[in-house]
Amino acid sequence: MIVGIGVDMVKLSRLPLERIHFIERVLTPGEKALFYSKKTEQAKREFLGGRFAAKEAYAKAKHLGLAKIGLQNIEILNYASGEPYLNDPHAHLSITHEKDYAIAFVVLEKGDIDE
Ligand SMILES: CC(C)(COP(=O)(O)OP(=O)(O)OC[C@H]1O[C@@H](n2cnc3c(N)ncnc32)[C@H](O)[C@@H]1OP(=O)(O)O)[C@@H](O)C(=O)NCCC(=O)NCCS
């Protein structure tokens, strides 16, 4: 049973890529390793924007604020196929980015909001 859905959109040009503190706050160590492996500024923006949108979308699906969950407690990595996954086995995630925007959508199945 679906117990929550969440969606979020991030404008990539607004991301303060030069602020290390922002990167440190948003990305987990595992995500940071992927972020710094991106070769172009646009690829970095797409990655960071997609992660930020995914964390916001997850918080919405959990019916909680992002501050309450904590950005560092949510991690989004990718399978070898490229498909992204959250560190919550009940969460289904999809990310897209096009030009100046990244969008993420999360569906939570039964069990999540009781944990
Ligand atoms: C891979 C694919 C889904 C990406 O779509 P796109 O329109 O080029 O890019 P979008 O901006 O919409 O989406 C990018 C996001 O899709 C997600 N994604 C990548 N591969 C995915 C997959 N196999 N399944 C689901 N989501 C995927 C990732 O989250 C990626 O963002 P991230 O790298 O920052 O995490 C699309 O190119 C595709 O379906 N290709 C066919 C399958 C393929 O070639 N796979 C390659 C690996 S085997």
XYZ file of N, CA and C and ligand atoms in Angstrom:
393
model
N 0.842 -1.200 0.000
C 0.000 0.000 0.000
C 0.876 1.248 0.000
N 0.481 2.218 -0.795
C 1.240 3.472 -0.828
C 0.842 4.330 0.370
N 1.832 4.777 1.131
C 1.546 5.592 2.317
C 2.069 7.021 2.175
N 2.748 7.315 1.100
C 3.220 8.689 0.915
C 3.806 8.888 -0.465
N 3.616 10.093 -0.997
C 4.293 10.468 -2.240
C 4.900 11.842 -2.038
N 5.961 12.126 -2.745
C 6.584 13.444 -2.648
C 7.261 13.789 -3.953
N 7.220 15.071 -4.299
C 7.891 15.533 -5.514
C 8.584 16.852 -5.208
N 9.693 17.120 -5.859
C 10.363 18.403 -5.666
C 11.136 18.762 -6.927
N 11.259 20.071 -7.143
C 11.975 20.576 -8.320
C 13.006 21.601 -7.857
N 14.214 21.516 -8.390
C 15.294 22.435 -8.006
C 15.791 23.169 -9.253
N 15.964 24.495 -9.114
C 16.536 25.283 -10.214
C 18.059 25.218 -10.101
N 18.703 24.619 -11.097
C 20.128 24.297 -10.979
C 21.016 25.528 -10.884
N 20.640 26.615 -11.552
C 21.493 27.820 -11.533
C 21.505 28.491 -10.164
N 20.578 28.138 -9.303
C 20.535 28.741 -7.959
C 21.406 27.990 -6.953
N 21.932 26.852 -7.350
C 22.750 26.067 -6.409
C 24.095 26.754 -6.195
N 24.466 27.054 -4.953
C 25.745 27.728 -4.690
C 26.910 26.739 -4.714
N 27.315 26.383 -5.921
C 28.333 25.333 -6.097
C 29.663 25.692 -5.448
N 29.927 27.004 -5.322
C 31.212 27.459 -4.771
C 31.239 27.345 -3.241
N 30.069 27.130 -2.634
C 30.029 27.068 -1.159
C 30.219 25.635 -0.663
N 31.437 25.353 -0.253
C 31.783 24.003 0.205
C 30.857 23.583 1.356
N 30.528 24.537 2.220
C 29.684 24.236 3.366
C 28.321 23.691 2.915
N 27.804 24.253 1.824
C 26.510 23.792 1.295
C 26.629 22.343 0.806
N 27.687 22.063 0.065
C 27.916 20.698 -0.450
C 28.029 19.720 0.729
N 28.798 20.130 1.734
C 29.016 19.283 2.916
C 27.704 19.001 3.653
N 26.827 20.004 3.665
C 25.563 19.888 4.388
C 24.580 18.960 3.659
N 24.584 19.060 2.325
C 23.581 18.327 1.526
C 23.996 16.883 1.232
N 25.258 16.679 0.873
C 25.687 15.366 0.382
C 26.366 14.522 1.461
N 26.056 13.230 1.467
C 26.750 12.290 2.358
C 28.144 12.019 1.775
N 29.042 11.405 2.536
C 30.370 11.086 1.988
C 30.287 10.273 0.686
N 29.388 9.309 0.644
C 29.244 8.496 -0.567
C 28.771 9.323 -1.759
N 27.852 10.230 -1.513
C 27.345 11.103 -2.585
C 28.418 12.097 -3.023
N 29.196 12.572 -2.045
C 30.251 13.543 -2.373
C 31.292 12.934 -3.310
N 31.607 11.675 -3.092
C 32.587 11.015 -3.956
C 32.078 11.020 -5.403
N 30.787 10.775 -5.586
C 30.209 10.798 -6.937
C 30.188 12.210 -7.493
N 29.818 13.170 -6.633
C 29.741 14.580 -7.042
C 31.085 15.060 -7.578
N 32.165 14.772 -6.829
C 33.479 15.268 -7.241
C 34.041 14.507 -8.437
N 33.425 13.370 -8.780
C 33.887 12.650 -9.975
C 33.267 13.211 -11.250
N 32.269 14.088 -11.100
C 31.625 14.686 -12.278
C 32.575 15.691 -12.915
N 32.661 15.632 -14.245
C 33.713 16.397 -14.914
C 33.333 17.847 -15.236
N 32.075 18.123 -15.452
C 31.680 19.487 -15.843
C 30.826 20.130 -14.751
N 30.795 21.468 -14.801
C 29.974 22.184 -13.821
C 28.494 21.790 -13.980
N 28.048 21.633 -15.237
C 26.648 21.264 -15.463
C 26.346 19.891 -14.873
N 27.272 18.957 -15.038
C 27.065 17.608 -14.488
C 27.009 17.665 -12.959
N 27.843 18.516 -12.367
C 27.825 18.673 -10.906
C 26.487 19.269 -10.455
N 26.025 20.287 -11.200
C 24.742 20.906 -10.839
C 23.591 19.899 -10.949
N 23.600 19.110 -12.021
C 22.536 18.118 -12.211
C 22.545 17.096 -11.073
N 23.745 16.668 -10.695
C 23.856 15.675 -9.622
C 23.373 16.256 -8.294
N 23.900 17.437 -7.947
C 23.551 18.055 -6.668
C 22.060 18.422 -6.625
N 21.566 18.984 -7.736
C 20.149 19.366 -7.801
C 19.245 18.150 -7.699
N 19.635 17.075 -8.359
C 18.845 15.842 -8.314
C 18.817 15.257 -6.908
N 19.980 15.291 -6.229
C 20.034 14.770 -4.846
C 19.201 15.633 -3.912
N 19.332 16.949 -4.067
C 18.574 17.837 -3.170
C 17.066 17.635 -3.383
N 16.664 17.577 -4.645
C 15.238 17.374 -4.954
C 14.760 16.032 -4.403
N 15.604 15.003 -4.509
C 15.216 13.674 -4.033
C 15.038 13.669 -2.510
N 15.909 14.400 -1.804
C 15.797 14.444 -0.339
C 14.537 15.208 0.083
N 14.243 16.287 -0.621
C 13.005 17.034 -0.344
C 11.784 16.164 -0.639
N 11.820 15.469 -1.760
C 10.688 14.622 -2.153
C 10.481 13.513 -1.126
N 11.592 12.958 -0.631
C 11.493 11.896 0.385
C 10.868 12.439 1.669
N 11.296 13.627 2.093
C 10.724 14.233 3.305
C 9.218 14.446 3.133
N 8.809 14.887 1.956
C 7.371 15.078 1.694
C 6.634 13.739 1.772
N 7.223 12.721 1.178
C 6.576 11.400 1.201
C 6.475 10.860 2.626
N 7.429 11.233 3.489
C 7.422 10.787 4.884
C 6.515 11.643 5.767
N 5.943 12.692 5.194
C 5.084 13.622 5.936
C 5.873 14.328 7.027
N 7.144 14.581 6.747
C 8.024 15.231 7.719
C 8.801 16.342 7.024
N 9.342 17.261 7.820
C 10.214 18.284 7.256
C 11.603 17.716 7.043
N 12.312 18.286 6.087
C 13.674 17.830 5.799
C 14.575 18.032 7.012
N 14.346 19.132 7.754
C 15.169 19.418 8.934
C 15.011 18.313 9.971
N 13.814 17.774 10.072
C 13.554 16.735 11.070
C 14.260 15.423 10.703
N 14.247 15.089 9.424
C 14.898 13.839 8.998
C 16.417 14.013 8.991
N 16.872 15.157 8.472
C 18.315 15.417 8.401
C 18.867 15.016 7.048
N 19.443 15.985 6.351
C 19.971 15.728 5.003
C 20.995 14.593 4.983
N 21.784 14.477 6.051
C 22.838 13.457 6.091
C 22.285 12.051 6.339
N 21.032 11.979 6.762
C 20.441 10.659 7.004
C 19.797 10.066 5.763
N 19.746 10.853 4.708
C 19.166 10.362 3.450
C 20.304 10.256 2.439
N 20.471 9.074 1.882
C 21.538 8.896 0.890
C 20.955 8.319 -0.385
N 21.365 8.898 -1.502
C 20.909 8.411 -2.807
C 22.122 8.030 -3.639
N 22.236 6.744 -3.923
C 23.319 6.252 -4.783
C 22.675 5.656 -6.039
N 23.487 5.104 -6.928
C 22.955 4.541 -8.175
C 23.392 3.092 -8.337
N 22.485 2.251 -8.847
C 22.858 0.899 -9.254
C 23.747 1.002 -10.489
N 24.372 -0.124 -10.866
C 25.239 -0.131 -12.052
C 24.486 0.324 -13.297
N 23.186 0.098 -13.335
C 22.362 0.510 -14.488
C 22.184 2.016 -14.552
N 22.514 2.711 -13.447
C 22.272 4.157 -13.369
C 21.042 4.497 -12.548
N 20.189 3.501 -12.320
C 18.960 3.751 -11.554
C 19.295 4.184 -10.125
N 18.666 5.286 -9.638
C 18.968 5.751 -8.283
C 18.163 4.994 -7.234
N 18.750 4.883 -6.031
C 18.004 4.274 -4.918
C 18.306 5.012 -3.621
N 17.310 5.032 -2.759
C 17.411 5.659 -1.441
C 17.797 4.623 -0.383
N 18.381 5.075 0.713
C 18.735 4.155 1.803
C 17.518 3.898 2.700
N 16.404 3.641 2.070
C 15.167 3.251 2.738
C 14.503 2.229 1.813
N 14.450 0.963 2.246
C 13.968 -0.093 1.356
C 12.512 0.065 0.932
N 11.772 0.948 1.612
C 10.366 1.148 1.251
C 10.162 2.305 0.274
N 11.237 2.968 -0.082
C 11.117 4.158 -0.938
C 11.477 3.839 -2.386
N 10.660 4.311 -3.306
C 10.934 4.207 -4.741
C 11.195 5.612 -5.242
N 12.260 5.770 -6.009
C 12.718 7.108 -6.402
C 12.979 7.193 -7.890
N 12.605 8.325 -8.476
C 12.986 8.615 -9.854
C 13.473 10.058 -9.926
N 14.549 10.274 -10.674
C 15.142 11.615 -10.819
C 15.233 11.944 -12.308
N 15.010 13.214 -12.657
C 15.271 13.664 -14.025
C 15.885 15.055 -13.970
N 16.725 15.372 -14.944
C 17.198 16.752 -15.064
C 17.216 17.149 -16.537
N 16.851 18.380 -16.760
C 16.787 18.917 -18.137
C 17.070 20.413 -18.056
N 18.081 20.839 -18.794
C 18.490 22.250 -18.800
C 18.703 22.758 -17.380
N 17.871 23.695 -16.904
C 18.148 24.338 -15.616
C 17.340 23.750 -14.452
N 16.743 22.597 -14.644
C 15.919 22.051 -13.560
C 16.199 20.574 -13.311
N 16.066 20.187 -12.040
C 16.081 18.769 -11.674
C 14.785 18.498 -10.916
N 14.206 17.348 -11.167
C 12.958 16.953 -10.512
C 13.142 15.541 -9.948
N 12.604 15.333 -8.743
C 12.638 13.987 -8.162
C 11.254 13.640 -7.648
N 10.942 12.362 -7.718
C 9.641 11.862 -7.293
C 9.862 10.618 -6.438
N 9.203 10.578 -5.290
C 9.366 9.441 -4.362
C 8.003 8.855 -4.013
N 7.933 7.538 -4.001
C 6.745 6.816 -3.524
C 7.179 5.942 -2.353
N 6.417 6.017 -1.261
C 6.708 5.189 -0.080
C 5.633 4.138 0.087
N 6.080 2.913 0.356
C 5.119 1.846 0.598
C 4.887 1.642 2.085
N 3.884 0.851 2.402
C 3.467 0.609 3.784
C 4.650 0.258 4.694
N 4.574 0.773 5.923
C 5.602 0.466 6.902
C 6.439 1.671 7.234
N 6.603 2.574 6.274
C 7.530 3.684 6.454
C 7.162 4.665 7.541
N 5.889 5.084 7.596
C 5.577 6.171 8.515
C 5.467 5.688 9.956
N 5.498 4.367 10.170
C 5.428 3.848 11.549
C 6.812 3.683 12.163
N 7.857 3.738 11.316
C 9.206 3.430 11.818
C 9.804 4.601 12.568
C 19.270 6.106 -18.402
C 18.063 6.982 -18.761
C 16.888 6.516 -17.925
C 18.394 8.461 -18.469
O 17.384 9.301 -18.998
P 17.738 10.760 -19.547
O 16.506 11.353 -20.128
O 18.961 10.673 -20.390
O 18.183 11.564 -18.259
P 17.289 12.203 -17.112
O 17.861 13.542 -16.837
O 15.832 12.147 -17.372
O 17.559 11.249 -15.884
C 18.818 11.182 -15.289
C 18.624 10.365 -14.049
O 17.986 9.151 -14.406
C 18.280 8.206 -13.398
N 18.609 6.964 -14.095
C 19.739 6.662 -14.776
N 19.663 5.414 -15.247
C 18.479 4.898 -14.863
C 17.849 3.636 -15.048
N 18.434 2.662 -15.703
N 16.621 3.459 -14.523
C 16.015 4.458 -13.814
N 16.570 5.682 -13.610
C 17.787 5.894 -14.133
C 19.440 8.741 -12.560
O 18.929 9.121 -11.298
C 19.896 9.961 -13.351
O 20.341 11.017 -12.539
P 21.669 10.862 -11.632
O 22.691 10.220 -12.494
O 22.012 12.252 -11.253
O 21.269 10.026 -10.453
C 17.736 6.813 -20.253
O 18.842 7.287 -20.983
C 17.437 5.386 -20.649
O 16.362 4.854 -20.406
N 18.348 4.714 -21.303
C 18.154 3.326 -21.678
C 18.784 2.402 -20.683
C 20.260 2.585 -20.709
O 20.871 2.910 -21.703
N 20.894 2.365 -19.561
C 22.296 2.590 -19.470
C 22.899 1.760 -18.378
S 22.761 0.027 -18.721
